Structure formats: structure tokens, C-alpha cells
């Protein structure tokens, strides 16, 4: 019998234990549980090292709290790291590092926007936490057949969100394309979180010149703050500047100030 290895990731201990115990009663399911995003990632890495890869992750959409002390019936691993990983970010991280793992998001309420974000991050399904065990098992087995599962009531809203996201991305890409090569370099520095002085040092420009470039970037993008410019840049797929071995910015194209 081919067994399905499932990892439940939820920071609510009672729910995690109950769900893990219910799934473990199935003859073809092996299940473990983790209480945070970092703990889940450690479980995945350890499973790979041991040759026992997980097939499906069930991730709490509202992941982010900590477990209390005590010993659970089903071992739940708690992260020691200070930085917590939210559910949607965990989906993206798992899909990037472990593309063969299918991820299903478990949610307490239907939310078209967050469901769309989960799908964009790589989730294969969005399921209500109060669904029946048989429904959840159908979803688990379905995603292993490359199916995508969404509640019918969410479908219209999710499609609307995905369409809007594509529209915003297209508009953002058009605005970014209006920048000069040097302005795009400056924008990438802004995305990397560099301030004016750091940008000037790395691009070998004067702070005054960098300020002018930044003002031009904001004006062409139609925004009024660096944060807004960075958000628009990310929607357009602009990544942070790459630092070379000497700390210099590695430009996308050769240009002059």
C-alpha cells in the first residue's frame, strides 16, 4: 500500500492534535504536526535527509502564534526562532524549496483575497477547517493527482482577485518600463532597502544625484513614498539589487548618470 505522508502546520495545539489523530486513523496516511512555519521547514529538511519526504502540507491560513508548554499527544514541533512565518509566506517558501510537496491551506473563514494570494504562492487548495474528514481526505488525495480544490462559493471571488492582480501587475510593469536604466538601478536599490547614502556609495553617484533619480522614479511611477514605489516594483516583478563581492550593485544594464 502506498502511504501518504502529511504534515499538519498549525499553532493551535488542540486543533493540530485532533486533526493529526483523525488522519492517522486512516490506513494509508502517516501524519506529523508542526506548530510554526520554521518548525515545519525543519521537518521538511529532516524528512528529505532521512529519505522520507512529505507529500502534503496542511497549513493554517492564520499561522503565526506560539504553542504553550506541555507534551502533546501527537508531537508538535515548536520553533525557537523569534521571527514567525505566516501561512501564505510558508506556502511560498515550501513551494520554492520543495516543489514536489502539495500544500493545502486550512482556513476558519472564506476570504477570496487571501485564497487568491495562497494560490499565487503555490497552494493547491483552500479548505474550511470545519469541513468533514472525508472532504479533507478527498482534497489530500486530489491534490496528489494535480487537482486544485476551492470551495464553490469562493470561486467567483478568487477569479476576480486573480484578474485584478494581473491587471495591477500589467499596469505596474508599464510604469517601470518608463524608467531609464539608471532609474531602474536606483529602484532596485530601493527594493533592497538601501537608503540614499548607501545607493550613492554603491552606484558611485553623489547623494544629490541619487535624490534626483529617486524623485524621478516616484514621479514616473505616480507614487509619493519609497514604500509605495517598492510595493509597485514588486508587483511588476522587480527584485532587489544584487550586491557584488565588493558590495557594488550589479546593474541590469550599463548606463551613465
JSON list of C-alpha atoms in Angstrom, two decimals:
[
{"chain": "A", "resi": 1, "resn": "UNK", "atom": "CA", "xyz": [0.00, 0.00, 0.00]},
{"chain": "A", "resi": 2, "resn": "UNK", "atom": "CA", "xyz": [1.34, 3.43, -0.96]},
{"chain": "A", "resi": 3, "resn": "UNK", "atom": "CA", "xyz": [1.23, 5.63, 2.10]},
{"chain": "A", "resi": 4, "resn": "UNK", "atom": "CA", "xyz": [0.63, 9.39, 2.06]},
{"chain": "A", "resi": 5, "resn": "UNK", "atom": "CA", "xyz": [2.86, 11.44, 4.34]},
{"chain": "A", "resi": 6, "resn": "UNK", "atom": "CA", "xyz": [1.06, 14.51, 5.68]},
{"chain": "A", "resi": 7, "resn": "UNK", "atom": "CA", "xyz": [2.40, 17.36, 7.82]},
{"chain": "A", "resi": 8, "resn": "UNK", "atom": "CA", "xyz": [-0.14, 19.48, 9.72]},
{"chain": "A", "resi": 9, "resn": "UNK", "atom": "CA", "xyz": [1.14, 23.01, 10.40]},
{"chain": "A", "resi": 10, "resn": "UNK", "atom": "CA", "xyz": [-1.00, 24.87, 12.93]},
{"chain": "A", "resi": 11, "resn": "UNK", "atom": "CA", "xyz": [-0.17, 26.83, 16.06]},
{"chain": "A", "resi": 12, "resn": "UNK", "atom": "CA", "xyz": [-3.44, 25.87, 17.79]},
{"chain": "A", "resi": 13, "resn": "UNK", "atom": "CA", "xyz": [-2.42, 22.71, 19.62]},
{"chain": "A", "resi": 14, "resn": "UNK", "atom": "CA", "xyz": [-5.85, 21.18, 20.19]},
{"chain": "A", "resi": 15, "resn": "UNK", "atom": "CA", "xyz": [-6.80, 21.53, 16.54]},
{"chain": "A", "resi": 16, "resn": "UNK", "atom": "CA", "xyz": [-3.41, 20.24, 15.32]},
{"chain": "A", "resi": 17, "resn": "UNK", "atom": "CA", "xyz": [-3.53, 17.22, 17.64]},
{"chain": "A", "resi": 18, "resn": "UNK", "atom": "CA", "xyz": [-7.15, 16.40, 16.81]},
{"chain": "A", "resi": 19, "resn": "UNK", "atom": "CA", "xyz": [-6.65, 16.65, 13.06]},
{"chain": "A", "resi": 20, "resn": "UNK", "atom": "CA", "xyz": [-3.39, 14.70, 13.15]},
{"chain": "A", "resi": 21, "resn": "UNK", "atom": "CA", "xyz": [-5.01, 11.94, 15.23]},
{"chain": "A", "resi": 22, "resn": "UNK", "atom": "CA", "xyz": [-8.00, 11.73, 12.89]},
{"chain": "A", "resi": 23, "resn": "UNK", "atom": "CA", "xyz": [-5.81, 11.50, 9.80]},
{"chain": "A", "resi": 24, "resn": "UNK", "atom": "CA", "xyz": [-3.52, 8.95, 11.47]},
{"chain": "A", "resi": 25, "resn": "UNK", "atom": "CA", "xyz": [-6.50, 6.61, 11.80]},
{"chain": "A", "resi": 26, "resn": "UNK", "atom": "CA", "xyz": [-6.55, 6.22, 8.02]},
{"chain": "A", "resi": 27, "resn": "UNK", "atom": "CA", "xyz": [-4.68, 3.06, 6.93]},
{"chain": "A", "resi": 28, "resn": "UNK", "atom": "CA", "xyz": [-2.77, 4.82, 4.13]},
{"chain": "A", "resi": 29, "resn": "UNK", "atom": "CA", "xyz": [-1.84, 8.07, 5.92]},
{"chain": "A", "resi": 30, "resn": "UNK", "atom": "CA", "xyz": [1.24, 8.86, 8.03]},
{"chain": "A", "resi": 31, "resn": "UNK", "atom": "CA", "xyz": [0.93, 12.20, 9.78]},
{"chain": "A", "resi": 32, "resn": "UNK", "atom": "CA", "xyz": [3.08, 14.56, 11.83]},
{"chain": "A", "resi": 33, "resn": "UNK", "atom": "CA", "xyz": [2.45, 18.07, 13.12]},
{"chain": "A", "resi": 34, "resn": "UNK", "atom": "CA", "xyz": [4.44, 21.29, 13.50]},
{"chain": "A", "resi": 35, "resn": "UNK", "atom": "CA", "xyz": [3.48, 24.36, 15.46]},
{"chain": "A", "resi": 36, "resn": "UNK", "atom": "CA", "xyz": [5.11, 27.07, 13.35]},
{"chain": "A", "resi": 37, "resn": "UNK", "atom": "CA", "xyz": [6.49, 27.86, 9.93]},
{"chain": "A", "resi": 38, "resn": "UNK", "atom": "CA", "xyz": [10.17, 27.45, 10.89]},
{"chain": "A", "resi": 39, "resn": "UNK", "atom": "CA", "xyz": [9.40, 24.15, 12.63]},
{"chain": "A", "resi": 40, "resn": "UNK", "atom": "CA", "xyz": [7.61, 22.94, 9.50]},
{"chain": "A", "resi": 41, "resn": "UNK", "atom": "CA", "xyz": [10.58, 23.81, 7.32]},
{"chain": "A", "resi": 42, "resn": "UNK", "atom": "CA", "xyz": [12.87, 21.90, 9.67]},
{"chain": "A", "resi": 43, "resn": "UNK", "atom": "CA", "xyz": [10.56, 18.89, 9.46]},
{"chain": "A", "resi": 44, "resn": "UNK", "atom": "CA", "xyz": [10.70, 19.01, 5.67]},
{"chain": "A", "resi": 45, "resn": "UNK", "atom": "CA", "xyz": [14.50, 19.26, 5.61]},
{"chain": "A", "resi": 46, "resn": "UNK", "atom": "CA", "xyz": [14.90, 16.42, 8.08]},
{"chain": "A", "resi": 47, "resn": "UNK", "atom": "CA", "xyz": [12.49, 14.24, 6.11]},
{"chain": "A", "resi": 48, "resn": "UNK", "atom": "CA", "xyz": [14.50, 14.84, 2.93]},
{"chain": "A", "resi": 49, "resn": "UNK", "atom": "CA", "xyz": [17.74, 13.93, 4.74]},
{"chain": "A", "resi": 50, "resn": "UNK", "atom": "CA", "xyz": [16.14, 10.73, 6.02]},
{"chain": "A", "resi": 51, "resn": "UNK", "atom": "CA", "xyz": [14.65, 9.83, 2.64]},
{"chain": "A", "resi": 52, "resn": "UNK", "atom": "CA", "xyz": [11.07, 10.16, 3.93]},
{"chain": "A", "resi": 53, "resn": "UNK", "atom": "CA", "xyz": [9.70, 13.14, 2.05]},
{"chain": "A", "resi": 54, "resn": "UNK", "atom": "CA", "xyz": [6.30, 14.59, 2.88]},
{"chain": "A", "resi": 55, "resn": "UNK", "atom": "CA", "xyz": [3.62, 14.51, 0.21]},
{"chain": "A", "resi": 56, "resn": "UNK", "atom": "CA", "xyz": [1.12, 17.08, 1.51]},
{"chain": "A", "resi": 57, "resn": "UNK", "atom": "CA", "xyz": [1.25, 20.01, 3.93]},
{"chain": "A", "resi": 58, "resn": "UNK", "atom": "CA", "xyz": [-1.93, 21.25, 5.61]},
{"chain": "A", "resi": 59, "resn": "UNK", "atom": "CA", "xyz": [-1.16, 24.84, 6.59]},
{"chain": "A", "resi": 60, "resn": "UNK", "atom": "CA", "xyz": [-3.19, 27.12, 8.85]},
{"chain": "A", "resi": 61, "resn": "UNK", "atom": "CA", "xyz": [-4.10, 30.29, 6.95]},
{"chain": "A", "resi": 62, "resn": "UNK", "atom": "CA", "xyz": [-3.74, 32.27, 10.19]},
{"chain": "A", "resi": 63, "resn": "UNK", "atom": "CA", "xyz": [-0.41, 30.71, 11.21]},
{"chain": "A", "resi": 64, "resn": "UNK", "atom": "CA", "xyz": [1.64, 32.98, 13.44]},
{"chain": "A", "resi": 65, "resn": "UNK", "atom": "CA", "xyz": [1.06, 32.25, 17.15]},
{"chain": "A", "resi": 66, "resn": "UNK", "atom": "CA", "xyz": [3.14, 30.20, 19.56]},
{"chain": "A", "resi": 67, "resn": "UNK", "atom": "CA", "xyz": [2.24, 26.97, 21.31]},
{"chain": "A", "resi": 68, "resn": "UNK", "atom": "CA", "xyz": [2.10, 26.75, 25.08]},
{"chain": "A", "resi": 69, "resn": "UNK", "atom": "CA", "xyz": [4.33, 24.42, 27.05]},
{"chain": "A", "resi": 70, "resn": "UNK", "atom": "CA", "xyz": [3.46, 20.79, 27.63]},
{"chain": "A", "resi": 71, "resn": "UNK", "atom": "CA", "xyz": [3.62, 17.49, 25.83]},
{"chain": "A", "resi": 72, "resn": "UNK", "atom": "CA", "xyz": [1.03, 16.96, 23.09]},
{"chain": "A", "resi": 73, "resn": "UNK", "atom": "CA", "xyz": [-0.43, 13.57, 22.19]},
{"chain": "A", "resi": 74, "resn": "UNK", "atom": "CA", "xyz": [0.88, 13.98, 18.64]},
{"chain": "A", "resi": 75, "resn": "UNK", "atom": "CA", "xyz": [4.38, 15.53, 18.77]},
{"chain": "A", "resi": 76, "resn": "UNK", "atom": "CA", "xyz": [4.13, 19.17, 17.69]},
{"chain": "A", "resi": 77, "resn": "UNK", "atom": "CA", "xyz": [7.44, 20.89, 17.00]},
{"chain": "A", "resi": 78, "resn": "UNK", "atom": "CA", "xyz": [7.76, 24.50, 18.09]},
{"chain": "A", "resi": 79, "resn": "UNK", "atom": "CA", "xyz": [10.19, 26.95, 16.52]},
{"chain": "A", "resi": 80, "resn": "UNK", "atom": "CA", "xyz": [12.79, 28.64, 18.69]},
{"chain": "A", "resi": 81, "resn": "UNK", "atom": "CA", "xyz": [13.26, 31.47, 16.21]},
{"chain": "A", "resi": 82, "resn": "UNK", "atom": "CA", "xyz": [11.84, 34.85, 17.09]},
{"chain": "A", "resi": 83, "resn": "UNK", "atom": "CA", "xyz": [10.57, 35.57, 13.59]},
{"chain": "A", "resi": 84, "resn": "UNK", "atom": "CA", "xyz": [7.28, 33.78, 12.88]},
{"chain": "A", "resi": 85, "resn": "UNK", "atom": "CA", "xyz": [6.24, 32.75, 9.40]},
{"chain": "A", "resi": 86, "resn": "UNK", "atom": "CA", "xyz": [2.66, 33.41, 8.33]},
{"chain": "A", "resi": 87, "resn": "UNK", "atom": "CA", "xyz": [0.68, 30.81, 6.41]},
{"chain": "A", "resi": 88, "resn": "UNK", "atom": "CA", "xyz": [0.87, 32.38, 2.96]},
{"chain": "A", "resi": 89, "resn": "UNK", "atom": "CA", "xyz": [4.61, 33.04, 3.26]},
{"chain": "A", "resi": 90, "resn": "UNK", "atom": "CA", "xyz": [5.12, 29.43, 4.34]},
{"chain": "A", "resi": 91, "resn": "UNK", "atom": "CA", "xyz": [3.28, 28.24, 1.23]},
{"chain": "A", "resi": 92, "resn": "UNK", "atom": "CA", "xyz": [5.65, 30.23, -0.99]},
{"chain": "A", "resi": 93, "resn": "UNK", "atom": "CA", "xyz": [8.72, 29.06, 0.91]},
{"chain": "A", "resi": 94, "resn": "UNK", "atom": "CA", "xyz": [7.74, 25.40, 0.75]},
{"chain": "A", "resi": 95, "resn": "UNK", "atom": "CA", "xyz": [6.90, 25.53, -2.94]},
{"chain": "A", "resi": 96, "resn": "UNK", "atom": "CA", "xyz": [10.25, 27.16, -3.67]},
{"chain": "A", "resi": 97, "resn": "UNK", "atom": "CA", "xyz": [12.34, 24.75, -1.60]},
{"chain": "A", "resi": 98, "resn": "UNK", "atom": "CA", "xyz": [10.24, 21.58, -2.02]},
{"chain": "A", "resi": 99, "resn": "UNK", "atom": "CA", "xyz": [8.30, 21.87, -5.29]},
{"chain": "A", "resi": 100, "resn": "UNK", "atom": "CA", "xyz": [7.09, 18.27, -5.15]},
{"chain": "A", "resi": 101, "resn": "UNK", "atom": "CA", "xyz": [5.17, 18.90, -1.91]},
{"chain": "A", "resi": 102, "resn": "UNK", "atom": "CA", "xyz": [1.49, 19.78, -2.33]},
{"chain": "A", "resi": 103, "resn": "UNK", "atom": "CA", "xyz": [0.20, 22.47, 0.04]},
{"chain": "A", "resi": 104, "resn": "UNK", "atom": "CA", "xyz": [-3.41, 22.88, 1.16]},
{"chain": "A", "resi": 105, "resn": "UNK", "atom": "CA", "xyz": [-4.44, 25.90, 3.23]},
{"chain": "A", "resi": 106, "resn": "UNK", "atom": "CA", "xyz": [-6.91, 25.38, 6.08]},
{"chain": "A", "resi": 107, "resn": "UNK", "atom": "CA", "xyz": [-8.99, 28.46, 6.90]},
{"chain": "A", "resi": 108, "resn": "UNK", "atom": "CA", "xyz": [-11.54, 29.39, 9.54]},
{"chain": "A", "resi": 109, "resn": "UNK", "atom": "CA", "xyz": [-13.39, 31.65, 7.10]},
{"chain": "A", "resi": 110, "resn": "UNK", "atom": "CA", "xyz": [-13.69, 32.12, 3.38]},
{"chain": "A", "resi": 111, "resn": "UNK", "atom": "CA", "xyz": [-11.59, 35.03, 2.12]},
{"chain": "A", "resi": 112, "resn": "UNK", "atom": "CA", "xyz": [-11.30, 35.41, -1.68]},
{"chain": "A", "resi": 113, "resn": "UNK", "atom": "CA", "xyz": [-8.34, 37.77, -1.48]},
{"chain": "A", "resi": 114, "resn": "UNK", "atom": "CA", "xyz": [-6.27, 35.55, 0.81]},
{"chain": "A", "resi": 115, "resn": "UNK", "atom": "CA", "xyz": [-7.29, 32.44, -1.10]},
{"chain": "A", "resi": 116, "resn": "UNK", "atom": "CA", "xyz": [-6.06, 34.09, -4.31]},
{"chain": "A", "resi": 117, "resn": "UNK", "atom": "CA", "xyz": [-2.78, 35.01, -2.59]},
{"chain": "A", "resi": 118, "resn": "UNK", "atom": "CA", "xyz": [-2.42, 31.40, -1.43]},
{"chain": "A", "resi": 119, "resn": "UNK", "atom": "CA", "xyz": [-2.94, 30.08, -4.97]},
{"chain": "A", "resi": 120, "resn": "UNK", "atom": "CA", "xyz": [-0.45, 32.62, -6.33]},
{"chain": "A", "resi": 121, "resn": "UNK", "atom": "CA", "xyz": [2.04, 31.45, -3.70]},
{"chain": "A", "resi": 122, "resn": "UNK", "atom": "CA", "xyz": [1.64, 27.87, -4.93]},
{"chain": "A", "resi": 123, "resn": "UNK", "atom": "CA", "xyz": [-1.13, 26.34, -2.82]},
{"chain": "A", "resi": 124, "resn": "UNK", "atom": "CA", "xyz": [-3.20, 23.58, -4.40]},
{"chain": "A", "resi": 125, "resn": "UNK", "atom": "CA", "xyz": [-6.29, 24.10, -2.30]},
{"chain": "A", "resi": 126, "resn": "UNK", "atom": "CA", "xyz": [-8.18, 26.19, 0.24]},
{"chain": "A", "resi": 127, "resn": "UNK", "atom": "CA", "xyz": [-10.38, 24.23, 2.65]},
{"chain": "A", "resi": 128, "resn": "UNK", "atom": "CA", "xyz": [-12.55, 25.24, 5.59]},
{"chain": "A", "resi": 129, "resn": "UNK", "atom": "CA", "xyz": [-11.33, 24.00, 8.96]},
{"chain": "A", "resi": 130, "resn": "UNK", "atom": "CA", "xyz": [-14.82, 22.79, 9.83]},
{"chain": "A", "resi": 131, "resn": "UNK", "atom": "CA", "xyz": [-15.14, 20.58, 6.74]},
{"chain": "A", "resi": 132, "resn": "UNK", "atom": "CA", "xyz": [-15.69, 16.85, 7.19]},
{"chain": "A", "resi": 133, "resn": "UNK", "atom": "CA", "xyz": [-12.78, 14.45, 7.45]},
{"chain": "A", "resi": 134, "resn": "UNK", "atom": "CA", "xyz": [-13.94, 12.69, 4.28]},
{"chain": "A", "resi": 135, "resn": "UNK", "atom": "CA", "xyz": [-13.91, 16.00, 2.41]},
{"chain": "A", "resi": 136, "resn": "UNK", "atom": "CA", "xyz": [-10.39, 16.77, 3.61]},
{"chain": "A", "resi": 137, "resn": "UNK", "atom": "CA", "xyz": [-9.17, 13.30, 2.62]},
{"chain": "A", "resi": 138, "resn": "UNK", "atom": "CA", "xyz": [-10.68, 13.79, -0.83]},
{"chain": "A", "resi": 139, "resn": "UNK", "atom": "CA", "xyz": [-8.75, 17.06, -1.16]},
{"chain": "A", "resi": 140, "resn": "UNK", "atom": "CA", "xyz": [-5.49, 15.46, 0.05]},
{"chain": "A", "resi": 141, "resn": "UNK", "atom": "CA", "xyz": [-5.80, 12.65, -2.47]},
{"chain": "A", "resi": 142, "resn": "UNK", "atom": "CA", "xyz": [-6.97, 15.06, -5.16]},
{"chain": "A", "resi": 143, "resn": "UNK", "atom": "CA", "xyz": [-4.01, 17.43, -4.94]},
{"chain": "A", "resi": 144, "resn": "UNK", "atom": "CA", "xyz": [-1.71, 14.43, -5.33]},
{"chain": "A", "resi": 145, "resn": "UNK", "atom": "CA", "xyz": [-3.43, 13.95, -8.71]},
{"chain": "A", "resi": 146, "resn": "UNK", "atom": "CA", "xyz": [-2.54, 17.59, -9.54]},
{"chain": "A", "resi": 147, "resn": "UNK", "atom": "CA", "xyz": [-6.06, 18.83, -8.85]},
{"chain": "A", "resi": 148, "resn": "UNK", "atom": "CA", "xyz": [-6.80, 22.28, -7.40]},
{"chain": "A", "resi": 149, "resn": "UNK", "atom": "CA", "xyz": [-9.54, 22.46, -4.78]},
{"chain": "A", "resi": 150, "resn": "UNK", "atom": "CA", "xyz": [-11.57, 25.55, -3.86]},
{"chain": "A", "resi": 151, "resn": "UNK", "atom": "CA", "xyz": [-15.00, 25.87, -2.23]},
{"chain": "A", "resi": 152, "resn": "UNK", "atom": "CA", "xyz": [-17.54, 26.66, -4.99]},
{"chain": "A", "resi": 153, "resn": "UNK", "atom": "CA", "xyz": [-18.66, 29.77, -3.07]},
{"chain": "A", "resi": 154, "resn": "UNK", "atom": "CA", "xyz": [-15.13, 31.18, -3.31]},
{"chain": "A", "resi": 155, "resn": "UNK", "atom": "CA", "xyz": [-14.52, 30.52, -6.99]},
{"chain": "A", "resi": 156, "resn": "UNK", "atom": "CA", "xyz": [-16.01, 33.73, -8.40]},
{"chain": "A", "resi": 157, "resn": "UNK", "atom": "CA", "xyz": [-14.28, 35.93, -5.83]},
{"chain": "A", "resi": 158, "resn": "UNK", "atom": "CA", "xyz": [-10.92, 34.23, -6.32]},
{"chain": "A", "resi": 159, "resn": "UNK", "atom": "CA", "xyz": [-11.13, 34.59, -10.10]},
{"chain": "A", "resi": 160, "resn": "UNK", "atom": "CA", "xyz": [-11.96, 38.27, -9.66]},
{"chain": "A", "resi": 161, "resn": "UNK", "atom": "CA", "xyz": [-8.95, 38.75, -7.36]},
{"chain": "A", "resi": 162, "resn": "UNK", "atom": "CA", "xyz": [-6.60, 36.94, -9.75]},
{"chain": "A", "resi": 163, "resn": "UNK", "atom": "CA", "xyz": [-7.84, 39.02, -12.68]},
{"chain": "A", "resi": 164, "resn": "UNK", "atom": "CA", "xyz": [-7.34, 42.23, -10.70]},
{"chain": "A", "resi": 165, "resn": "UNK", "atom": "CA", "xyz": [-3.85, 41.11, -9.67]},
{"chain": "A", "resi": 166, "resn": "UNK", "atom": "CA", "xyz": [-2.89, 40.51, -13.31]},
{"chain": "A", "resi": 167, "resn": "UNK", "atom": "CA", "xyz": [-4.25, 43.95, -14.24]},
{"chain": "A", "resi": 168, "resn": "UNK", "atom": "CA", "xyz": [-2.27, 45.66, -11.46]},
{"chain": "A", "resi": 169, "resn": "UNK", "atom": "CA", "xyz": [0.87, 43.77, -12.48]},
{"chain": "A", "resi": 170, "resn": "UNK", "atom": "CA", "xyz": [0.46, 44.83, -16.12]},
{"chain": "A", "resi": 171, "resn": "UNK", "atom": "CA", "xyz": [-0.01, 48.48, -15.13]},
{"chain": "A", "resi": 172, "resn": "UNK", "atom": "CA", "xyz": [2.97, 48.31, -12.79]},
{"chain": "A", "resi": 173, "resn": "UNK", "atom": "CA", "xyz": [5.15, 46.75, -15.49]},
{"chain": "A", "resi": 174, "resn": "UNK", "atom": "CA", "xyz": [4.20, 49.55, -17.90]},
{"chain": "A", "resi": 175, "resn": "UNK", "atom": "CA", "xyz": [5.18, 52.20, -15.36]},
{"chain": "A", "resi": 176, "resn": "UNK", "atom": "CA", "xyz": [8.50, 50.52, -14.58]},
{"chain": "A", "resi": 177, "resn": "UNK", "atom": "CA", "xyz": [9.28, 50.30, -18.29]},
{"chain": "A", "resi": 178, "resn": "UNK", "atom": "CA", "xyz": [9.04, 54.10, -18.45]},
{"chain": "A", "resi": 179, "resn": "UNK", "atom": "CA", "xyz": [12.14, 54.41, -16.24]},
{"chain": "A", "resi": 180, "resn": "UNK", "atom": "CA", "xyz": [15.63, 54.92, -17.63]},
{"chain": "A", "resi": 181, "resn": "UNK", "atom": "CA", "xyz": [18.20, 52.14, -17.00]},
{"chain": "A", "resi": 182, "resn": "UNK", "atom": "CA", "xyz": [19.80, 54.22, -14.24]},
{"chain": "A", "resi": 183, "resn": "UNK", "atom": "CA", "xyz": [16.43, 54.89, -12.62]},
{"chain": "A", "resi": 184, "resn": "UNK", "atom": "CA", "xyz": [15.69, 51.16, -12.68]},
{"chain": "A", "resi": 185, "resn": "UNK", "atom": "CA", "xyz": [19.01, 50.56, -10.90]},
{"chain": "A", "resi": 186, "resn": "UNK", "atom": "CA", "xyz": [18.00, 53.08, -8.26]},
{"chain": "A", "resi": 187, "resn": "UNK", "atom": "CA", "xyz": [14.58, 51.43, -7.94]},
{"chain": "A", "resi": 188, "resn": "UNK", "atom": "CA", "xyz": [16.21, 48.03, -7.42]},
{"chain": "A", "resi": 189, "resn": "UNK", "atom": "CA", "xyz": [18.32, 49.60, -4.67]},
{"chain": "A", "resi": 190, "resn": "UNK", "atom": "CA", "xyz": [15.14, 50.94, -3.08]},
{"chain": "A", "resi": 191, "resn": "UNK", "atom": "CA", "xyz": [13.60, 47.47, -3.23]},
{"chain": "A", "resi": 192, "resn": "UNK", "atom": "CA", "xyz": [16.74, 46.16, -1.48]},
{"chain": "A", "resi": 193, "resn": "UNK", "atom": "CA", "xyz": [16.07, 48.62, 1.35]},
{"chain": "A", "resi": 194, "resn": "UNK", "atom": "CA", "xyz": [19.08, 50.86, 0.69]},
{"chain": "A", "resi": 195, "resn": "UNK", "atom": "CA", "xyz": [18.92, 54.50, 1.73]},
{"chain": "A", "resi": 196, "resn": "UNK", "atom": "CA", "xyz": [20.11, 57.45, -0.35]},
{"chain": "A", "resi": 197, "resn": "UNK", "atom": "CA", "xyz": [23.63, 57.45, 1.07]},
{"chain": "A", "resi": 198, "resn": "UNK", "atom": "CA", "xyz": [24.08, 53.70, 0.54]},
{"chain": "A", "resi": 199, "resn": "UNK", "atom": "CA", "xyz": [22.78, 53.96, -3.03]},
{"chain": "A", "resi": 200, "resn": "UNK", "atom": "CA", "xyz": [25.19, 56.81, -3.73]},
{"chain": "A", "resi": 201, "resn": "UNK", "atom": "CA", "xyz": [28.14, 54.80, -2.44]},
{"chain": "A", "resi": 202, "resn": "UNK", "atom": "CA", "xyz": [27.29, 51.68, -4.38]},
{"chain": "A", "resi": 203, "resn": "UNK", "atom": "CA", "xyz": [26.46, 53.41, -7.66]},
{"chain": "A", "resi": 204, "resn": "UNK", "atom": "CA", "xyz": [29.35, 55.90, -7.32]},
{"chain": "A", "resi": 205, "resn": "UNK", "atom": "CA", "xyz": [26.99, 58.87, -7.54]},
{"chain": "A", "resi": 206, "resn": "UNK", "atom": "CA", "xyz": [26.59, 61.95, -5.40]},
{"chain": "A", "resi": 207, "resn": "UNK", "atom": "CA", "xyz": [23.74, 61.95, -2.84]},
{"chain": "A", "resi": 208, "resn": "UNK", "atom": "CA", "xyz": [22.24, 64.90, -4.72]},
{"chain": "A", "resi": 209, "resn": "UNK", "atom": "CA", "xyz": [22.17, 62.90, -7.97]},
{"chain": "A", "resi": 210, "resn": "UNK", "atom": "CA", "xyz": [20.62, 59.92, -6.19]},
{"chain": "A", "resi": 211, "resn": "UNK", "atom": "CA", "xyz": [17.95, 62.18, -4.69]},
{"chain": "A", "resi": 212, "resn": "UNK", "atom": "CA", "xyz": [17.12, 63.47, -8.15]},
{"chain": "A", "resi": 213, "resn": "UNK", "atom": "CA", "xyz": [16.88, 59.92, -9.52]},
{"chain": "A", "resi": 214, "resn": "UNK", "atom": "CA", "xyz": [14.64, 58.88, -6.62]},
{"chain": "A", "resi": 215, "resn": "UNK", "atom": "CA", "xyz": [12.36, 61.87, -7.18]},
{"chain": "A", "resi": 216, "resn": "UNK", "atom": "CA", "xyz": [12.16, 60.99, -10.87]},
{"chain": "A", "resi": 217, "resn": "UNK", "atom": "CA", "xyz": [11.33, 57.37, -10.01]},
{"chain": "A", "resi": 218, "resn": "UNK", "atom": "CA", "xyz": [8.50, 58.41, -7.69]},
{"chain": "A", "resi": 219, "resn": "UNK", "atom": "CA", "xyz": [7.15, 60.85, -10.26]},
{"chain": "A", "resi": 220, "resn": "UNK", "atom": "CA", "xyz": [7.18, 58.39, -13.16]},
{"chain": "A", "resi": 221, "resn": "UNK", "atom": "CA", "xyz": [5.60, 55.66, -11.02]},
{"chain": "A", "resi": 222, "resn": "UNK", "atom": "CA", "xyz": [2.94, 58.06, -9.81]},
{"chain": "A", "resi": 223, "resn": "UNK", "atom": "CA", "xyz": [3.57, 57.45, -6.10]},
{"chain": "A", "resi": 224, "resn": "UNK", "atom": "CA", "xyz": [4.54, 59.68, -3.20]},
{"chain": "A", "resi": 225, "resn": "UNK", "atom": "CA", "xyz": [6.74, 57.48, -1.00]},
{"chain": "A", "resi": 226, "resn": "UNK", "atom": "CA", "xyz": [9.54, 54.95, -1.20]},
{"chain": "A", "resi": 227, "resn": "UNK", "atom": "CA", "xyz": [7.29, 52.29, 0.35]},
{"chain": "A", "resi": 228, "resn": "UNK", "atom": "CA", "xyz": [4.69, 52.78, -2.38]},
{"chain": "A", "resi": 229, "resn": "UNK", "atom": "CA", "xyz": [7.40, 52.64, -5.05]},
{"chain": "A", "resi": 230, "resn": "UNK", "atom": "CA", "xyz": [8.75, 49.38, -3.62]},
{"chain": "A", "resi": 231, "resn": "UNK", "atom": "CA", "xyz": [5.26, 47.84, -3.49]},
{"chain": "A", "resi": 232, "resn": "UNK", "atom": "CA", "xyz": [4.64, 48.79, -7.12]},
{"chain": "A", "resi": 233, "resn": "UNK", "atom": "CA", "xyz": [8.07, 47.47, -8.14]},
{"chain": "A", "resi": 234, "resn": "UNK", "atom": "CA", "xyz": [7.38, 44.11, -6.52]},
{"chain": "A", "resi": 235, "resn": "UNK", "atom": "CA", "xyz": [4.03, 43.86, -8.30]},
{"chain": "A", "resi": 236, "resn": "UNK", "atom": "CA", "xyz": [5.92, 44.41, -11.54]},
{"chain": "A", "resi": 237, "resn": "UNK", "atom": "CA", "xyz": [8.36, 41.65, -10.66]},
{"chain": "A", "resi": 238, "resn": "UNK", "atom": "CA", "xyz": [11.31, 43.93, -9.91]},
{"chain": "A", "resi": 239, "resn": "UNK", "atom": "CA", "xyz": [13.68, 42.25, -7.48]},
{"chain": "A", "resi": 240, "resn": "UNK", "atom": "CA", "xyz": [16.20, 43.83, -5.13]},
{"chain": "A", "resi": 241, "resn": "UNK", "atom": "CA", "xyz": [19.62, 44.90, -6.40]},
{"chain": "A", "resi": 242, "resn": "UNK", "atom": "CA", "xyz": [22.27, 42.20, -6.27]},
{"chain": "A", "resi": 243, "resn": "UNK", "atom": "CA", "xyz": [25.45, 43.12, -4.44]},
{"chain": "A", "resi": 244, "resn": "UNK", "atom": "CA", "xyz": [28.71, 42.02, -6.00]},
{"chain": "A", "resi": 245, "resn": "UNK", "atom": "CA", "xyz": [31.62, 40.63, -3.95]},
{"chain": "A", "resi": 246, "resn": "UNK", "atom": "CA", "xyz": [32.88, 44.16, -3.28]},
{"chain": "A", "resi": 247, "resn": "UNK", "atom": "CA", "xyz": [29.48, 45.44, -2.20]},
{"chain": "A", "resi": 248, "resn": "UNK", "atom": "CA", "xyz": [28.79, 47.17, -5.51]},
{"chain": "A", "resi": 249, "resn": "UNK", "atom": "CA", "xyz": [25.41, 47.00, -7.18]},
{"chain": "A", "resi": 250, "resn": "UNK", "atom": "CA", "xyz": [25.40, 44.64, -10.13]},
{"chain": "A", "resi": 251, "resn": "UNK", "atom": "CA", "xyz": [23.37, 46.65, -12.68]},
{"chain": "A", "resi": 252, "resn": "UNK", "atom": "CA", "xyz": [20.87, 45.19, -15.14]},
{"chain": "A", "resi": 253, "resn": "UNK", "atom": "CA", "xyz": [22.37, 47.29, -17.91]},
{"chain": "A", "resi": 254, "resn": "UNK", "atom": "CA", "xyz": [25.34, 49.61, -18.35]},
{"chain": "A", "resi": 255, "resn": "UNK", "atom": "CA", "xyz": [24.28, 53.23, -18.17]},
{"chain": "A", "resi": 256, "resn": "UNK", "atom": "CA", "xyz": [25.56, 56.62, -17.20]},
{"chain": "A", "resi": 257, "resn": "UNK", "atom": "CA", "xyz": [24.21, 59.03, -14.65]}
]
